[in-house]
Amino acid sequence: LIAARDGADYVDMVYLERAIDRTLGGLERKSKPLNLFEKTVVAHHEAGHAVAGWFLRSADPLLKVTIVPRSGGALGFAQYLPKEQFIYTQEAILDTMCVALGGRAAEQLVFGHLSTGAADDLQKGARMGYSQVMTYGMSSGIGHVSFPTESEGNSIDKPYSEETARLIDA
């Protein structure tokens, strides 16, 4: 569609990449451009994801980083080439969590502050952490057990004690 709108005679890799970006991140948001400070923070944030992924053995390989704001709410994003696998080790999950939080760490290291730009990264990291403990039994403190998620069970009656709940949240 993008190639047709541009009046192109054929679809080349540039059009395919633009279509992928649009599908993953939404439309380019041109109506509200970022100011220089925001661009700088977003650039360092996305670079933090990339650097973290580069040094972690189990992280997915990085394909592309962009700081173009999108209609989906992202001010930028890193795109990875996920590995074709169905089983993940605890190390792989921890590496994925580190990559997700690498942007926030970069902001803290470079600017000495945190921003609201990492909200989605924090949610992803928290979901992975809870899954490690609640679903996959990867907690030495709780043991090799799996608890139903709220969508699987009754959210009023938890199948564990208050002490176990404190360990899960720790």
mmCIF file with all atom_site columns, N, CA, C and O in Angstrom, residues 99-120:
data_model
loop_
_atom_site.group_PDB
_atom_site.id
_atom_site.type_symbol
_atom_site.label_atom_id
_atom_site.label_alt_id
_atom_site.label_comp_id
_atom_site.label_asym_id
_atom_site.label_entity_id
_atom_site.label_seq_id
_atom_site.pdbx_PDB_ins_code
_atom_site.Cartn_x
_atom_site.Cartn_y
_atom_site.Cartn_z
_atom_site.occupancy
_atom_site.B_iso_or_equiv
_atom_site.pdbx_formal_charge
_atom_site.auth_seq_id
_atom_site.auth_comp_id
_atom_site.auth_asym_id
_atom_site.auth_atom_id
_atom_site.pdbx_PDB_model_num
ATOM 1  N N  . VAL A 1 99  ? 17.275 -7.149 28.899 1.00 0.00 ? 99  VAL A N  1
ATOM 2  C CA . VAL A 1 99  ? 17.159 -6.366 27.666 1.00 0.00 ? 99  VAL A CA 1
ATOM 3  C C  . VAL A 1 99  ? 15.969 -5.404 27.784 1.00 0.00 ? 99  VAL A C  1
ATOM 4  O O  . VAL A 1 99  ? 16.074 -4.231 27.421 1.00 0.00 ? 99  VAL A O  1
ATOM 5  N N  . ALA A 1 100 ? 14.849 -5.896 28.312 1.00 0.00 ? 100 ALA A N  1
ATOM 6  C CA . ALA A 1 100 ? 13.659 -5.047 28.457 1.00 0.00 ? 100 ALA A CA 1
ATOM 7  C C  . ALA A 1 100 ? 13.944 -3.853 29.369 1.00 0.00 ? 100 ALA A C  1
ATOM 8  O O  . ALA A 1 100 ? 13.430 -2.760 29.143 1.00 0.00 ? 100 ALA A O  1
ATOM 9  N N  . LEU A 1 101 ? 14.771 -4.056 30.383 1.00 0.00 ? 101 LEU A N  1
ATOM 10 C CA . LEU A 1 101 ? 15.066 -2.976 31.329 1.00 0.00 ? 101 LEU A CA 1
ATOM 11 C C  . LEU A 1 101 ? 16.349 -2.215 30.980 1.00 0.00 ? 101 LEU A C  1
ATOM 12 O O  . LEU A 1 101 ? 16.705 -1.254 31.661 1.00 0.00 ? 101 LEU A O  1
ATOM 13 N N  . GLY A 1 102 ? 17.016 -2.620 29.895 1.00 0.00 ? 102 GLY A N  1
ATOM 14 C CA . GLY A 1 102 ? 18.249 -1.957 29.494 1.00 0.00 ? 102 GLY A CA 1
ATOM 15 C C  . GLY A 1 102 ? 18.061 -0.497 29.128 1.00 0.00 ? 102 GLY A C  1
ATOM 16 O O  . GLY A 1 102 ? 18.946 0.328  29.362 1.00 0.00 ? 102 GLY A O  1
ATOM 17 N N  . GLY A 1 103 ? 16.913 -0.155 28.568 1.00 0.00 ? 103 GLY A N  1
ATOM 18 C CA . GLY A 1 103 ? 16.638 1.239  28.222 1.00 0.00 ? 103 GLY A CA 1
ATOM 19 C C  . GLY A 1 103 ? 16.531 2.115  29.455 1.00 0.00 ? 103 GLY A C  1
ATOM 20 O O  . GLY A 1 103 ? 17.076 3.217  29.512 1.00 0.00 ? 103 GLY A O  1
ATOM 21 N N  . ARG A 1 104 ? 15.852 1.605  30.451 1.00 0.00 ? 104 ARG A N  1
ATOM 22 C CA . ARG A 1 104 ? 15.695 2.347  31.707 1.00 0.00 ? 104 ARG A CA 1
ATOM 23 C C  . ARG A 1 104 ? 17.048 2.505  32.393 1.00 0.00 ? 104 ARG A C  1
ATOM 24 O O  . ARG A 1 104 ? 17.375 3.574  32.921 1.00 0.00 ? 104 ARG A O  1
ATOM 25 N N  . ALA A 1 105 ? 17.859 1.438  32.375 1.00 0.00 ? 105 ALA A N  1
ATOM 26 C CA . ALA A 1 105 ? 19.190 1.511  32.974 1.00 0.00 ? 105 ALA A CA 1
ATOM 27 C C  . ALA A 1 105 ? 20.049 2.552  32.261 1.00 0.00 ? 105 ALA A C  1
ATOM 28 O O  . ALA A 1 105 ? 20.785 3.307  32.903 1.00 0.00 ? 105 ALA A O  1
ATOM 29 N N  . ALA A 1 106 ? 19.959 2.610  30.936 1.00 0.00 ? 106 ALA A N  1
ATOM 30 C CA . ALA A 1 106 ? 20.734 3.598  30.174 1.00 0.00 ? 106 ALA A CA 1
ATOM 31 C C  . ALA A 1 106 ? 20.331 5.022  30.548 1.00 0.00 ? 106 ALA A C  1
ATOM 32 O O  . ALA A 1 106 ? 21.187 5.895  30.696 1.00 0.00 ? 106 ALA A O  1
ATOM 33 N N  . GLU A 1 107 ? 19.028 5.244  30.691 1.00 0.00 ? 107 GLU A N  1
ATOM 34 C CA . GLU A 1 107 ? 18.577 6.586  31.101 1.00 0.00 ? 107 GLU A CA 1
ATOM 35 C C  . GLU A 1 107 ? 19.173 6.972  32.450 1.00 0.00 ? 107 GLU A C  1
ATOM 36 O O  . GLU A 1 107 ? 19.632 8.099  32.638 1.00 0.00 ? 107 GLU A O  1
ATOM 37 N N  . GLN A 1 108 ? 19.169 6.031  33.397 1.00 0.00 ? 108 GLN A N  1
ATOM 38 C CA . GLN A 1 108 ? 19.695 6.307  34.730 1.00 0.00 ? 108 GLN A CA 1
ATOM 39 C C  . GLN A 1 108 ? 21.199 6.581  34.670 1.00 0.00 ? 108 GLN A C  1
ATOM 40 O O  . GLN A 1 108 ? 21.687 7.520  35.292 1.00 0.00 ? 108 GLN A O  1
ATOM 41 N N  . LEU A 1 109 ? 21.927 5.770  33.897 1.00 0.00 ? 109 LEU A N  1
ATOM 42 C CA . LEU A 1 109 ? 23.377 5.939  33.804 1.00 0.00 ? 109 LEU A CA 1
ATOM 43 C C  . LEU A 1 109 ? 23.780 7.227  33.095 1.00 0.00 ? 109 LEU A C  1
ATOM 44 O O  . LEU A 1 109 ? 24.675 7.929  33.536 1.00 0.00 ? 109 LEU A O  1
ATOM 45 N N  . VAL A 1 110 ? 23.129 7.533  31.981 1.00 0.00 ? 110 VAL A N  1
ATOM 46 C CA . VAL A 1 110 ? 23.529 8.677  31.167 1.00 0.00 ? 110 VAL A CA 1
ATOM 47 C C  . VAL A 1 110 ? 23.012 9.996  31.729 1.00 0.00 ? 110 VAL A C  1
ATOM 48 O O  . VAL A 1 110 ? 23.741 10.979 31.804 1.00 0.00 ? 110 VAL A O  1
ATOM 49 N N  . PHE A 1 111 ? 21.742 10.012 32.138 1.00 0.00 ? 111 PHE A N  1
ATOM 50 C CA . PHE A 1 111 ? 21.116 11.273 32.543 1.00 0.00 ? 111 PHE A CA 1
ATOM 51 C C  . PHE A 1 111 ? 20.950 11.421 34.054 1.00 0.00 ? 111 PHE A C  1
ATOM 52 O O  . PHE A 1 111 ? 20.636 12.505 34.534 1.00 0.00 ? 111 PHE A O  1
ATOM 53 N N  . GLY A 1 112 ? 21.094 10.324 34.774 1.00 0.00 ? 112 GLY A N  1
ATOM 54 C CA . GLY A 1 112 ? 20.922 10.394 36.223 1.00 0.00 ? 112 GLY A CA 1
ATOM 55 C C  . GLY A 1 112 ? 19.474 10.527 36.649 1.00 0.00 ? 112 GLY A C  1
ATOM 56 O O  . GLY A 1 112 ? 19.191 10.946 37.768 1.00 0.00 ? 112 GLY A O  1
ATOM 57 N N  . HIS A 1 113 ? 18.556 10.199 35.763 1.00 0.00 ? 113 HIS A N  1
ATOM 58 C CA . HIS A 1 113 ? 17.133 10.250 36.101 1.00 0.00 ? 113 HIS A CA 1
ATOM 59 C C  . HIS A 1 113 ? 16.395 9.119  35.398 1.00 0.00 ? 113 HIS A C  1
ATOM 60 O O  . HIS A 1 113 ? 16.927 8.483  34.496 1.00 0.00 ? 113 HIS A O  1
ATOM 61 N N  . LEU A 1 114 ? 15.183 8.902  35.828 1.00 0.00 ? 114 LEU A N  1
ATOM 62 C CA . LEU A 1 114 ? 14.295 7.946  35.176 1.00 0.00 ? 114 LEU A CA 1
ATOM 63 C C  . LEU A 1 114 ? 13.160 8.730  34.542 1.00 0.00 ? 114 LEU A C  1
ATOM 64 O O  . LEU A 1 114 ? 12.851 9.840  34.959 1.00 0.00 ? 114 LEU A O  1
ATOM 65 N N  . SER A 1 115 ? 12.528 8.142  33.520 1.00 0.00 ? 115 SER A N  1
ATOM 66 C CA . SER A 1 115 ? 11.416 8.818  32.861 1.00 0.00 ? 115 SER A CA 1
ATOM 67 C C  . SER A 1 115 ? 10.229 7.872  32.726 1.00 0.00 ? 115 SER A C  1
ATOM 68 O O  . SER A 1 115 ? 10.325 6.681  33.019 1.00 0.00 ? 115 SER A O  1
ATOM 69 N N  . THR A 1 116 ? 9.151  8.408  32.254 1.00 0.00 ? 116 THR A N  1
ATOM 70 C CA . THR A 1 116 ? 7.933  7.617  32.057 1.00 0.00 ? 116 THR A CA 1
ATOM 71 C C  . THR A 1 116 ? 8.007  6.773  30.791 1.00 0.00 ? 116 THR A C  1
ATOM 72 O O  . THR A 1 116 ? 7.132  5.942  30.565 1.00 0.00 ? 116 THR A O  1
ATOM 73 N N  . GLY A 1 117 ? 9.041  6.947  29.996 1.00 0.00 ? 117 GLY A N  1
ATOM 74 C CA . GLY A 1 117 ? 9.162  6.228  28.733 1.00 0.00 ? 117 GLY A CA 1
ATOM 75 C C  . GLY A 1 117 ? 9.357  4.727  28.872 1.00 0.00 ? 117 GLY A C  1
ATOM 76 O O  . GLY A 1 117 ? 9.220  3.996  27.907 1.00 0.00 ? 117 GLY A O  1
ATOM 77 N N  . ALA A 1 118 ? 9.675  4.261  30.073 1.00 0.00 ? 118 ALA A N  1
ATOM 78 C CA . ALA A 1 118 ? 9.960  2.836  30.262 1.00 0.00 ? 118 ALA A CA 1
ATOM 79 C C  . ALA A 1 118 ? 8.770  2.066  30.828 1.00 0.00 ? 118 ALA A C  1
ATOM 80 O O  . ALA A 1 118 ? 8.927  0.916  31.229 1.00 0.00 ? 118 ALA A O  1
ATOM 81 N N  . ALA A 1 119 ? 7.589  2.643  30.844 1.00 0.00 ? 119 ALA A N  1
ATOM 82 C CA . ALA A 1 119 ? 6.432  1.981  31.466 1.00 0.00 ? 119 ALA A CA 1
ATOM 83 C C  . ALA A 1 119 ? 6.152  0.614  30.849 1.00 0.00 ? 119 ALA A C  1
ATOM 84 O O  . ALA A 1 119 ? 5.951  -0.376 31.565 1.00 0.00 ? 119 ALA A O  1
ATOM 85 N N  . ASP A 1 120 ? 6.160  0.531  29.528 1.00 0.00 ? 120 ASP A N  1
ATOM 86 C CA . ASP A 1 120 ? 5.885  -0.747 28.864 1.00 0.00 ? 120 ASP A CA 1
ATOM 87 C C  . ASP A 1 120 ? 6.991  -1.762 29.171 1.00 0.00 ? 120 ASP A C  1
ATOM 88 O O  . ASP A 1 120 ? 6.713  -2.939 29.387 1.00 0.00 ? 120 ASP A O  1
#
